[in-house]
Tab-separated table of C-alpha atoms and ligand atoms in Angstrom:
chain	number	residue	atom	x	y	z
A	1	UNK	CA	-7.429	23.565	-22.338
A	2	UNK	CA	-7.605	20.352	-23.753
A	3	UNK	CA	-5.219	17.588	-23.582
A	4	UNK	CA	-3.608	17.008	-27.032
A	5	UNK	CA	-5.030	13.475	-28.093
A	6	UNK	CA	-5.643	13.378	-32.026
A	7	UNK	CA	-9.657	13.336	-32.407
A	8	UNK	CA	-10.919	10.415	-34.507
A	9	UNK	CA	-14.385	9.204	-35.927
A	10	UNK	CA	-14.137	6.389	-33.665
A	11	UNK	CA	-15.942	6.562	-30.202
A	12	UNK	CA	-13.364	7.148	-27.467
A	13	UNK	CA	-13.291	4.715	-24.323
A	14	UNK	CA	-11.346	6.867	-21.633
A	15	UNK	CA	-9.507	4.306	-18.972
A	16	UNK	CA	-8.394	5.643	-15.719
A	17	UNK	CA	-5.880	3.163	-14.275
A	18	UNK	CA	-3.483	0.926	-15.898
A	19	UNK	CA	-3.756	-2.058	-12.999
A	20	UNK	CA	-5.175	-5.062	-13.278
A	21	UNK	CA	-8.514	-4.124	-14.447
A	22	UNK	CA	-7.656	-1.124	-16.521
A	23	UNK	CA	-4.959	-3.000	-18.377
A	24	UNK	CA	-6.832	-5.906	-19.235
A	25	UNK	CA	-9.528	-3.943	-20.456
A	26	UNK	CA	-7.133	-1.866	-22.597
A	27	UNK	CA	-5.522	-5.057	-23.961
A	28	UNK	CA	-8.600	-6.608	-24.946
A	29	UNK	CA	-9.831	-3.417	-26.761
A	30	UNK	CA	-6.533	-2.503	-28.259
A	31	UNK	CA	-7.437	-3.982	-31.648
A	32	UNK	CA	-10.850	-3.251	-31.495
A	33	UNK	CA	-13.051	-0.472	-33.327
A	34	UNK	CA	-12.636	2.223	-30.456
A	35	UNK	CA	-10.235	4.812	-29.672
A	36	UNK	CA	-8.659	3.995	-26.475
A	37	UNK	CA	-7.237	6.539	-24.012
A	38	UNK	CA	-5.319	5.442	-20.882
A	39	UNK	CA	-4.711	7.744	-18.061
A	40	UNK	CA	-2.349	6.534	-15.216
A	41	UNK	CA	-0.344	8.621	-12.993
A	42	UNK	CA	2.334	6.098	-13.370
A	43	UNK	CA	4.058	5.101	-16.590
A	44	UNK	CA	3.942	1.206	-15.509
A	45	UNK	CA	1.698	-1.293	-14.450
A	46	UNK	CA	2.563	-2.596	-10.740
A	47	UNK	CA	2.239	-5.968	-9.452
A	48	UNK	CA	0.973	-5.320	-6.105
A	49	UNK	CA	1.049	-9.158	-4.586
A	50	UNK	CA	4.775	-9.027	-4.736
A	51	UNK	CA	5.574	-5.563	-2.848
A	52	UNK	CA	6.290	-7.127	0.118
A	53	UNK	CA	9.128	-8.958	-1.807
A	54	UNK	CA	10.485	-5.315	-2.680
A	55	UNK	CA	10.258	-4.172	0.663
A	56	UNK	CA	12.159	-7.202	2.169
A	57	UNK	CA	15.106	-6.806	-0.360
A	58	UNK	CA	14.141	-9.898	-2.013
A	59	UNK	CA	13.025	-8.390	-5.650
A	60	UNK	CA	14.289	-5.290	-7.535
A	61	UNK	CA	11.264	-2.914	-8.301
A	62	UNK	CA	12.004	-3.373	-11.985
A	63	UNK	CA	11.024	-7.082	-11.817
A	64	UNK	CA	7.556	-6.429	-11.001
A	65	UNK	CA	6.786	-3.130	-12.536
A	66	UNK	CA	6.142	-3.001	-16.227
A	67	UNK	CA	6.240	0.010	-18.425
A	68	UNK	CA	2.652	0.794	-19.973
A	69	UNK	CA	4.164	1.846	-23.387
A	70	UNK	CA	5.911	-1.386	-24.035
A	71	UNK	CA	2.870	-2.882	-23.499
A	72	UNK	CA	1.141	-1.266	-26.189
A	73	UNK	CA	4.050	-0.971	-28.491
A	74	UNK	CA	2.303	-0.972	-32.159
A	75	UNK	CA	-1.198	-0.588	-31.044
A	76	UNK	CA	-2.109	2.818	-32.681
A	77	UNK	CA	-5.570	2.938	-31.246
A	78	UNK	CA	-3.973	3.295	-27.844
A	79	UNK	CA	-2.895	6.660	-26.386
A	80	UNK	CA	-1.483	6.936	-22.985
A	81	UNK	CA	-1.150	9.813	-20.968
A	82	UNK	CA	0.733	9.809	-17.580
A	83	UNK	CA	-1.392	12.272	-15.469
A	84	UNK	CA	-3.500	12.082	-12.280
A	85	UNK	CA	-7.214	12.472	-12.687
A	86	UNK	CA	-8.401	15.006	-10.480
A	87	UNK	CA	-12.114	15.242	-11.081
A	88	UNK	CA	-15.051	14.242	-13.084
A	89	UNK	CA	-17.501	16.522	-14.683
A	90	UNK	CA	-20.247	13.883	-15.976
A	91	UNK	CA	-22.738	16.496	-17.326
A	92	UNK	CA	-19.770	17.776	-19.901
A	93	UNK	CA	-18.596	14.233	-20.450
A	94	UNK	CA	-14.937	15.005	-19.643
A	95	UNK	CA	-12.094	14.382	-16.865
A	96	UNK	CA	-9.814	17.174	-15.377
A	97	UNK	CA	-5.889	16.369	-15.127
A	98	UNK	CA	-2.967	18.676	-14.720
A	99	UNK	CA	-2.428	18.134	-18.418
A	100	UNK	CA	-5.600	19.612	-19.273
A	101	UNK	CA	-9.296	18.189	-20.034
A	102	UNK	CA	-9.923	15.078	-21.483
A	103	UNK	CA	-13.314	14.331	-23.123
A	104	UNK	CA	-14.909	10.945	-23.275
A	105	UNK	CA	-17.797	9.073	-24.941
A	106	UNK	CA	-17.381	6.246	-22.519
A	107	UNK	CA	-15.549	6.462	-19.041
A	108	UNK	CA	-13.935	3.535	-17.110
A	109	UNK	CA	-12.730	4.028	-13.634
A	110	UNK	CA	-10.059	1.665	-12.814
A	111	UNK	CA	-8.134	3.493	-10.053
A	112	UNK	CA	-7.887	0.541	-7.698
A	113	UNK	CA	-7.835	1.485	-3.670
A	114	UNK	CA	-5.640	3.686	-1.429
A	115	UNK	CA	-4.645	2.937	2.260
A	116	UNK	CA	-7.361	3.588	4.985
A	117	UNK	CA	-6.055	5.050	8.065
A	118	UNK	CA	-9.700	5.232	9.041
A	119	UNK	CA	-9.469	8.828	9.604
A	120	UNK	CA	-6.491	8.610	11.825
A	121	UNK	CA	-4.056	11.713	10.933
A	122	UNK	CA	-1.383	10.350	13.109
A	123	UNK	CA	-1.071	7.042	12.028
A	124	UNK	CA	-1.436	8.295	8.357
A	125	UNK	CA	1.648	10.249	9.188
A	126	UNK	CA	3.832	7.861	10.933
A	127	UNK	CA	3.106	4.608	9.842
A	128	UNK	CA	4.191	3.114	6.709
A	129	UNK	CA	1.700	2.065	3.947
A	130	UNK	CA	2.687	-0.581	0.974
A	131	UNK	CA	0.350	0.327	-1.693
A	132	UNK	CA	2.729	1.228	-4.360
A	133	UNK	CA	6.451	0.365	-5.508
A	134	UNK	CA	7.855	3.747	-4.152
A	135	UNK	CA	6.363	2.777	-0.653
A	136	UNK	CA	7.589	-0.436	-0.840
A	137	UNK	CA	11.485	0.983	-1.650
A	138	UNK	CA	10.809	3.369	1.050
A	139	UNK	CA	10.012	0.445	3.391
A	140	UNK	CA	13.196	-1.244	2.437
A	141	UNK	CA	15.350	1.837	2.858
A	142	UNK	CA	13.849	2.187	6.456
A	143	UNK	CA	14.468	-1.228	7.380
A	144	UNK	CA	18.134	-1.478	6.290
A	145	UNK	CA	18.856	2.315	7.654
A	146	UNK	CA	17.535	1.188	11.350
A	147	UNK	CA	19.522	-1.587	11.400
A	148	UNK	CA	22.642	0.300	10.348
A	149	UNK	CA	21.937	3.030	13.026
A	150	UNK	CA	21.176	0.465	15.730
A	151	UNK	CA	24.910	-0.586	15.789
A	152	UNK	CA	25.607	2.821	17.312
A	153	UNK	CA	23.029	3.202	19.802
A	154	UNK	CA	23.973	2.091	23.215
A	155	UNK	CA	20.827	2.962	25.338
A	156	UNK	CA	18.936	-0.758	25.341
A	157	UNK	CA	15.423	0.884	25.321
A	158	UNK	CA	16.042	3.103	22.252
A	159	UNK	CA	17.608	0.229	20.229
A	160	UNK	CA	14.978	-1.931	20.666
A	161	UNK	CA	12.449	0.435	19.225
A	162	UNK	CA	14.983	0.783	16.417
A	163	UNK	CA	15.014	-3.134	15.808
A	164	UNK	CA	11.461	-4.323	16.467
A	165	UNK	CA	8.790	-4.161	13.716
A	166	UNK	CA	5.135	-4.154	14.350
A	167	UNK	CA	2.637	-5.037	11.368
A	168	UNK	CA	-0.931	-3.907	11.593
A	169	UNK	CA	-3.441	-6.232	9.775
A	170	UNK	CA	-3.369	-10.043	9.678
A	171	UNK	CA	-4.887	-10.428	6.096
A	172	UNK	CA	-2.347	-11.848	3.375
A	173	UNK	CA	-0.221	-8.610	3.054
A	174	UNK	CA	0.200	-8.504	6.981
A	175	UNK	CA	1.038	-12.645	7.151
A	176	UNK	CA	3.368	-12.429	4.061
A	177	UNK	CA	5.504	-9.275	5.571
A	178	UNK	CA	5.739	-11.130	9.185
A	179	UNK	CA	6.868	-14.391	7.384
A	180	UNK	CA	9.195	-12.739	5.156
A	181	UNK	CA	10.690	-10.642	8.060
A	182	UNK	CA	11.084	-13.641	10.442
A	183	UNK	CA	13.090	-15.396	7.656
A	184	UNK	CA	15.197	-12.063	7.281
A	185	UNK	CA	15.999	-12.119	10.866
A	186	UNK	CA	16.891	-16.037	11.015
A	187	UNK	CA	18.901	-16.454	7.670
A	188	UNK	CA	20.229	-12.961	6.746
A	189	UNK	CA	20.690	-10.599	9.464
A	190	UNK	CA	22.950	-12.553	11.554
A	191	UNK	CA	25.355	-12.981	8.626
A	192	UNK	CA	25.102	-9.275	7.853
A	193	UNK	CA	25.111	-8.067	11.310
A	194	UNK	CA	27.347	-10.410	13.380
A	195	UNK	CA	27.662	-7.503	16.269
A	196	UNK	CA	23.963	-7.714	16.690
A	197	UNK	CA	22.115	-10.321	18.774
A	198	UNK	CA	19.642	-10.884	16.155
A	199	UNK	CA	17.118	-13.199	18.450
A	200	UNK	CA	16.489	-9.744	20.312
A	201	UNK	CA	14.626	-8.796	17.147
A	202	UNK	CA	10.694	-8.818	17.887
A	203	UNK	CA	8.314	-9.082	15.197
A	204	UNK	CA	5.100	-8.465	16.036
A	205	UNK	CA	1.369	-8.890	14.041
A	206	UNK	CA	-1.707	-7.218	15.250
A	207	UNK	CA	-4.951	-8.238	14.079
A	208	UNK	CA	-8.220	-6.849	15.101
A	209	UNK	CA	-9.960	-10.055	14.709
A	210	UNK	CA	-9.976	-13.463	16.233
A	211	UNK	CA	-8.270	-15.050	13.545
A	212	UNK	CA	-5.769	-14.404	10.659
A	213	UNK	CA	-6.566	-14.366	6.734
A	214	UNK	CA	-10.139	-13.444	7.114
A	215	UNK	CA	-12.289	-14.682	4.246
A	216	UNK	CA	-10.222	-17.460	3.746
A	217	UNK	CA	-10.981	-21.004	5.452
A	218	UNK	CA	-10.619	-21.741	9.011
A	219	UNK	CA	-7.808	-24.358	7.990
A	220	UNK	CA	-5.831	-21.716	6.290
A	221	UNK	CA	-6.166	-19.273	9.173
A	222	UNK	CA	-5.012	-21.647	11.779
A	223	UNK	CA	-2.078	-23.196	9.482
A	224	UNK	CA	-0.885	-19.533	8.686
A	225	UNK	CA	-0.909	-18.649	12.562
A	226	UNK	CA	1.163	-22.125	13.559
A	227	UNK	CA	3.773	-21.298	10.485
A	228	UNK	CA	3.911	-17.744	12.052
A	229	UNK	CA	4.526	-18.834	15.608
A	230	UNK	CA	7.024	-21.560	14.688
A	231	UNK	CA	8.660	-18.588	12.963
A	232	UNK	CA	8.739	-16.831	16.238
A	233	UNK	CA	6.491	-13.948	15.252
A	234	UNK	CA	4.246	-12.816	17.988
A	235	UNK	CA	0.927	-12.610	17.050
A	236	UNK	CA	-1.582	-10.491	18.607
A	237	UNK	CA	-5.243	-11.159	18.243
A	238	UNK	CA	-8.605	-9.320	19.034
A	239	UNK	CA	-6.794	-5.955	19.781
A	240	UNK	CA	-6.254	-2.947	17.270
A	241	UNK	CA	-3.983	-0.035	17.201
A	242	UNK	CA	-5.926	3.253	18.351
A	243	UNK	CA	-2.610	5.618	17.873
A	244	UNK	CA	0.910	6.015	17.010
A	245	UNK	CA	3.287	8.776	17.363
A	246	UNK	CA	6.225	7.317	15.486
A	247	UNK	CA	7.691	5.667	18.823
A	248	UNK	CA	4.831	4.204	20.483
A	249	UNK	CA	2.124	1.882	19.462
A	250	UNK	CA	-0.913	2.229	21.616
A	251	UNK	CA	-3.586	-0.683	21.411
A	252	UNK	CA	-7.192	-0.388	22.179
A	253	UNK	CA	-6.709	-2.307	25.358
A	254	UNK	CA	-3.939	0.473	26.594
A	255	UNK	CA	-0.935	-1.803	25.999
A	256	UNK	CA	1.889	0.014	24.463
A	257	UNK	CA	4.869	-1.322	22.147
A	258	UNK	CA	7.747	0.696	21.217
A	259	UNK	CA	8.637	0.438	17.571
A	260	UNK	CA	10.078	2.931	15.073
A	261	UNK	CA	8.393	0.982	12.409
A	262	UNK	CA	4.700	0.152	11.822
A	263	UNK	CA	3.783	-1.500	8.545
A	264	UNK	CA	0.352	-0.600	7.996
A	265	UNK	CA	-1.586	-3.477	6.028
A	266	UNK	CA	-4.921	-2.943	7.817
A	267	UNK	CA	-7.344	-1.517	5.325
A	268	UNK	CA	-7.973	0.348	2.124
A	269	UNK	CA	-10.600	2.245	0.716
A	270	UNK	CA	-11.779	3.221	-3.003
A	271	UNK	CA	-9.008	5.590	-4.832
A	272	UNK	CA	-11.949	8.109	-6.209
A	273	UNK	CA	-11.379	11.716	-7.276
A	274	UNK	CA	-13.782	14.586	-7.055
A	275	UNK	CA	-16.825	14.970	-9.108
A	276	UNK	CA	-18.750	11.765	-8.229
A	277	UNK	CA	-22.431	12.482	-7.067
A	278	UNK	CA	-22.699	11.220	-3.377
A	279	UNK	CA	-25.448	8.609	-4.317
A	280	UNK	CA	-22.552	6.818	-6.372
A	281	UNK	CA	-20.384	6.118	-3.692
A	282	UNK	CA	-20.840	3.219	-1.187
A	283	UNK	CA	-19.127	1.813	1.732
A	284	UNK	CA	-15.530	1.748	1.731
A	285	UNK	CA	-15.379	4.516	-0.796
A	286	UNK	CA	-16.177	2.567	-3.867
A	287	UNK	CA	-18.112	3.420	-6.842
A	288	UNK	CA	-21.559	1.582	-6.658
A	289	UNK	CA	-21.879	-0.385	-9.924
A	290	UNK	CA	-24.859	-2.473	-11.513
A	291	UNK	CA	-24.233	-5.955	-12.869
A	292	UNK	CA	-23.240	-4.728	-16.124
A	293	UNK	CA	-20.613	-2.506	-14.335
A	294	UNK	CA	-22.241	0.900	-14.955
A	295	UNK	CA	-21.869	3.547	-12.373
A	296	UNK	CA	-25.115	3.900	-10.512
A	297	UNK	CA	-26.634	7.010	-11.652
A	298	UNK	CA	-24.224	8.219	-14.507
A	299	UNK	CA	-24.190	7.575	-18.170
A	300	UNK	CA	-21.854	5.923	-20.057
A	301	UNK	CA	-19.517	5.736	-16.770
A	302	UNK	CA	-18.203	2.484	-15.572
A	303	UNK	CA	-15.912	1.150	-12.752
A	304	UNK	CA	-14.021	-1.943	-12.238
A	305	UNK	CA	-11.724	-3.886	-9.758
A	306	UNK	CA	-10.941	-2.511	-5.981
A	307	UNK	CA	-12.715	0.921	-6.746
A	308	UNK	CA	-15.879	-0.714	-7.827
A	309	UNK	CA	-18.513	-2.116	-5.376
A	310	UNK	CA	-21.108	-4.564	-7.064
A	311	UNK	CA	-23.628	-5.888	-4.533
A	312	UNK	CA	-26.150	-8.874	-4.841
A	313	UNK	CA	-23.816	-11.420	-6.228
A	314	UNK	CA	-25.139	-14.658	-4.988
A	315	UNK	CA	-21.688	-15.252	-2.918
A	316	UNK	CA	-20.568	-11.950	-2.345
A	317	UNK	CA	-23.841	-9.776	-1.543
A	318	UNK	CA	-21.758	-7.196	0.074
A	319	UNK	CA	-19.473	-6.912	-2.940
A	320	UNK	CA	-16.487	-8.732	-4.532
A	321	UNK	CA	-13.225	-9.289	-2.420
A	322	UNK	CA	-10.615	-6.568	-3.579
A	323	UNK	CA	-8.404	-9.023	-5.618
A	324	UNK	CA	-6.427	-9.289	-8.659
A	325	UNK	CA	-8.784	-11.869	-10.044
A	326	UNK	CA	-11.794	-9.736	-9.629
A	327	UNK	CA	-10.310	-6.734	-11.493
A	328	UNK	CA	-9.135	-9.130	-14.420
A	329	UNK	CA	-12.134	-10.577	-14.904
A	330	UNK	CA	-14.154	-7.510	-14.905
A	331	UNK	CA	-11.698	-5.952	-17.325
A	332	UNK	CA	-12.521	-8.839	-19.627
A	333	UNK	CA	-16.063	-8.568	-19.072
A	334	UNK	CA	-16.275	-5.043	-20.184
A	335	UNK	CA	-14.101	-5.293	-23.203
A	336	UNK	CA	-16.489	-8.278	-24.349
A	337	UNK	CA	-19.582	-5.899	-23.662
A	338	UNK	CA	-17.859	-2.988	-25.631
A	339	UNK	CA	-17.332	-5.280	-28.690
A	340	UNK	CA	-20.665	-6.967	-28.523
A	341	UNK	CA	-22.349	-3.689	-28.126
A	342	UNK	CA	-20.667	-2.350	-31.315
A	343	UNK	CA	-21.673	-5.517	-33.063
A	344	UNK	CA	-25.232	-5.376	-31.897
A	345	UNK	CA	-25.171	-8.305	-29.974
A	346	UNK	CA	-26.750	-9.078	-26.672
A	347	UNK	CA	-24.662	-8.229	-23.548
A	348	UNK	CA	-24.978	-10.474	-20.397
A	349	UNK	CA	-24.186	-9.676	-16.784
A	350	UNK	CA	-20.891	-10.079	-14.932
A	351	UNK	CA	-20.437	-13.393	-13.245
A	352	UNK	CA	-17.348	-13.923	-10.791
A	353	UNK	CA	-15.574	-16.938	-11.091
A	354	UNK	CA	-13.998	-17.520	-8.078
A	355	UNK	CA	-10.682	-19.274	-8.843
A	356	UNK	CA	-9.704	-19.245	-4.761
A	357	UNK	CA	-7.081	-17.506	-2.763
A	358	UNK	CA	-3.850	-17.957	-1.175
A	359	UNK	CA	-0.765	-16.608	0.879
A	360	UNK	CA	2.620	-17.568	1.894
A	361	UNK	CA	4.202	-17.371	5.069
A	362	UNK	CA	8.042	-17.903	3.934
A	363	UNK	CA	10.090	-20.743	2.690
A	364	UNK	CA	7.966	-23.942	1.859
A	365	UNK	CA	5.040	-22.550	3.794
A	366	UNK	CA	2.031	-21.413	2.290
A	367	UNK	CA	-1.965	-21.960	2.670
A	368	UNK	CA	-4.291	-22.322	-0.631
A	369	UNK	CA	-8.084	-22.291	-0.630
A	370	UNK	CA	-9.243	-23.682	-3.778
A	371	UNK	CA	-13.212	-23.431	-4.446
A	372	UNK	CA	-13.471	-27.216	-3.987
A	373	UNK	CA	-10.676	-28.041	-1.093
A	374	UNK	CA	-7.889	-26.387	0.865
A	375	UNK	CA	-4.381	-27.360	1.222
A	376	UNK	CA	-1.251	-26.243	3.119
A	377	UNK	CA	2.678	-26.403	3.272
A	378	UNK	CA	5.061	-27.260	0.770
A	379	UNK	CA	3.076	-28.085	-2.305
A	380	UNK	CA	0.898	-24.945	-1.358
A	381	UNK	CA	4.006	-23.189	-1.582
A	382	UNK	CA	4.901	-24.319	-5.193
A	383	UNK	CA	1.373	-23.506	-6.383
A	384	UNK	CA	1.807	-19.804	-4.772
A	385	UNK	CA	5.019	-19.524	-6.663
A	386	UNK	CA	3.950	-20.899	-9.747
A	387	UNK	CA	0.391	-18.923	-9.921
A	388	UNK	CA	2.566	-15.582	-9.050
A	389	UNK	CA	5.086	-16.103	-11.685
A	390	UNK	CA	2.606	-16.904	-14.223
A	391	UNK	CA	0.822	-13.564	-13.609
A	392	UNK	CA	3.584	-11.419	-13.762
A	393	UNK	CA	3.925	-9.270	-16.981
A	394	UNK	CA	6.599	-9.831	-19.430
A	395	UNK	CA	9.033	-12.558	-20.045
A	396	UNK	CA	12.152	-10.429	-18.881
A	397	UNK	CA	10.156	-10.269	-15.476
A	398	UNK	CA	9.444	-13.864	-15.066
A	399	UNK	CA	12.986	-14.885	-15.826
A	400	UNK	CA	14.252	-12.288	-13.133
A	401	UNK	CA	12.031	-13.176	-10.481
A	402	UNK	CA	12.430	-16.753	-11.031
A	403	UNK	CA	16.476	-16.490	-10.797
A	404	UNK	CA	16.150	-14.300	-7.659
A	405	UNK	CA	13.767	-16.843	-6.298
A	406	UNK	CA	16.051	-19.582	-7.255
A	407	UNK	CA	19.069	-17.590	-5.728
A	408	UNK	CA	17.310	-17.094	-2.572
A	409	UNK	CA	16.235	-20.445	-2.060
A	410	UNK	CA	19.511	-22.144	-2.708
A	411	UNK	CA	21.891	-19.511	-0.781
A	412	UNK	CA	19.276	-18.327	1.896
A	413	UNK	CA	20.267	-14.979	1.033
A	414	UNK	CA	19.182	-12.053	-0.833
A	415	UNK	CA	21.291	-9.849	-2.482
A	416	UNK	CA	19.686	-6.664	-2.871
A	417	UNK	CA	20.148	-4.929	0.250
A	418	UNK	CA	21.292	-1.499	-1.195
A	419	UNK	CA	19.954	1.499	0.334
A	420	UNK	CA	19.445	3.747	-2.838
A	421	UNK	CA	17.965	7.128	-2.016
A	422	UNK	CA	16.962	9.749	-4.508
A	423	UNK	CA	19.308	12.598	-5.153
A	424	UNK	CA	17.897	15.781	-4.022
A	425	UNK	CA	19.850	18.782	-5.578
A	426	UNK	CA	20.986	21.401	-3.294
A	427	UNK	CA	19.056	24.518	-2.999
A	428	UNK	CA	20.436	27.548	-4.748
A	429	UNK	CA	21.700	30.151	-2.391
A	430	UNK	CA	20.036	33.556	-2.773
A	431	UNK	CA	22.449	36.239	-3.511
A	432	UNK	CA	22.218	39.580	-1.357
B	1	LIG	C1	0.859	-5.371	-0.855
B	1	LIG	C2	-0.676	-6.063	-1.618
B	1	LIG	C3	-0.489	-7.353	-1.733
B	1	LIG	C4	-1.540	-7.782	-2.641
B	1	LIG	N1	-1.786	-9.137	-2.465
B	1	LIG	C5	-2.642	-9.684	-3.452
B	1	LIG	C6	-2.461	-11.066	-4.082
B	1	LIG	O1	-1.663	-11.931	-3.511
B	1	LIG	N2	-3.553	-11.717	-4.390
B	1	LIG	C7	-4.382	-10.900	-5.286
B	1	LIG	O2	-5.427	-11.485	-5.866
B	1	LIG	N3	-4.751	-9.513	-4.909
B	1	LIG	C8	-3.589	-9.113	-4.068
B	1	LIG	N4	-3.896	-7.588	-3.598
B	1	LIG	C9	-4.865	-6.797	-4.232
B	1	LIG	C10	-4.681	-6.332	-5.577
B	1	LIG	O3	-3.312	-6.065	-6.223
B	1	LIG	C11	-5.728	-5.572	-6.233
B	1	LIG	O4	-7.198	-6.133	-5.893
B	1	LIG	C12	-5.533	-5.373	-7.610
B	1	LIG	O5	-4.456	-4.575	-7.873
B	1	LIG	C13	-6.776	-4.455	-8.034
B	1	LIG	O6	-6.795	-3.911	-9.306
B	1	LIG	P1	-7.211	-2.661	-9.964
B	1	LIG	O7	-6.736	-2.811	-11.332
B	1	LIG	O8	-8.718	-2.631	-9.392
B	1	LIG	O9	-6.416	-1.769	-9.211
B	1	LIG	P2	-4.751	-1.304	-9.371
B	1	LIG	O10	-4.333	-2.604	-9.619
B	1	LIG	O11	-4.409	-1.206	-7.890
B	1	LIG	O12	-4.661	-0.349	-10.329
B	1	LIG	C14	-5.132	0.873	-10.058
B	1	LIG	C15	-4.194	1.960	-11.185
B	1	LIG	O13	-4.821	3.340	-11.150
B	1	LIG	C16	-3.774	4.183	-11.032
B	1	LIG	N5	-4.384	5.395	-10.525
B	1	LIG	C17	-5.058	5.491	-9.174
B	1	LIG	N6	-5.878	6.847	-9.381
B	1	LIG	C18	-5.551	7.424	-10.358
B	1	LIG	C19	-5.709	8.931	-10.669
B	1	LIG	N7	-6.646	9.523	-10.170
B	1	LIG	N8	-5.469	9.144	-11.954
B	1	LIG	C20	-4.449	8.313	-12.945
B	1	LIG	N9	-4.223	6.858	-12.494
B	1	LIG	C21	-4.776	6.818	-11.175
B	1	LIG	C22	-2.603	3.637	-10.305
B	1	LIG	O14	-1.524	4.373	-10.454
B	1	LIG	C23	-2.751	2.045	-10.611
B	1	LIG	O15	-1.986	1.877	-11.833
B	1	LIG	C24	-2.627	-7.132	-3.045
B	1	LIG	C25	-2.754	-5.522	-2.883
B	1	LIG	C26	-1.552	-4.928	-2.020
B	1	LIG	C27	-1.367	-3.591	-2.284
């Protein structure tokens, strides 16, 4: 059965994924001479860089998510369907989804990345990932729930397992979570839980390499470590987690840590679905693309953003970093290429303009690497705030996030510590 989308005489571009890349592409093509079909498993765009603030009860999920339909209000050429693509049939130029078959003239895969547990099923079952708003919310509930439970636990060892938190992965996400948790321990928990000795809470960050923030400058890595240590985060370098059973974390050197919460920020891999030829799939489960963003070996199929792997760039020969700027620039490039092609104009190749990278480690503390220089501390933190606020979609979201940040900054408090769990209706009892 075909999905119900009006057939038009315009060429149809199907975009899978309304993240940074897909949304940019759809936005730039919304008024072009193509029929745009945007498929996403969610009805909203998510701003992943601020997930950790949702998890740490600093922001509401609605402040960092934006409804796709609102974004394209009034665009008659854009057709949105909320569904998960399960397979591609390149020979028939169509996709499979639970809603039905979707035909394409041109197909753009912008599905981003999923958490990579490196095939470790035990870790996948017990560690807490943070790749979606729902996972960030789940983490927020777990943290708050465990502190509530702690108050009733008398066994010291068991109690320690509830209050300590392990974060695996010393990239920007791991560093930002660790800094944020350390501030929560310092400023918020002592006020909320006067019965608890919050100094007993250990926050442990484990990084397999010999420095944090791999890919950023040495100064940024050193400063991030210094900031975290000042906040009393225990940073373990050159070690990796090999297993976790929900209670005990075991590391490569045999050391163990007791913790009921292991936050997994240690790796991602391309979020692809069935049907791609093996030759098109590269390291990290990413789709290999040429310098025009075309998936190798497939006709009229493109890939953008985290899921795409373009080799041979002068600065990034092994592929671009999986960050929002790459995704957005690829989206812009491809939109321009489609428009130029239709007008019979020549199309150049994609060139990434590296605008730098940054991470925040808490109040007044951040590290920023620009292409020409690096800086850290208060000014870097202001830059981090401004850039993230500017990139958020929607005026309402910008205002809400700004007010929240201002309030948190002035009061040293966050006001969103509610444990809201989804309602599960009771099962109907079978009559005899
Ligand atoms: C916690 C965290 C913090 C980050 N912090 C930063 C940061 O500070 N700076 C930075 O530059 N980058 C950061 N990143 C990385 C950045 O978010 C990604 O590089 C960016 O989102 C990639 O954009 P994308 O469009 O490729 O994919 P995404 O933005 O992930 O979008 C993919 C979309 O595809 C949809 N989708 C996936 N599979 C399917 C399917 N089968 N069918 C239908 N829809 C599907 C998803 O629902 C999603 O909407 C962070 C990432 C995370 C997880």
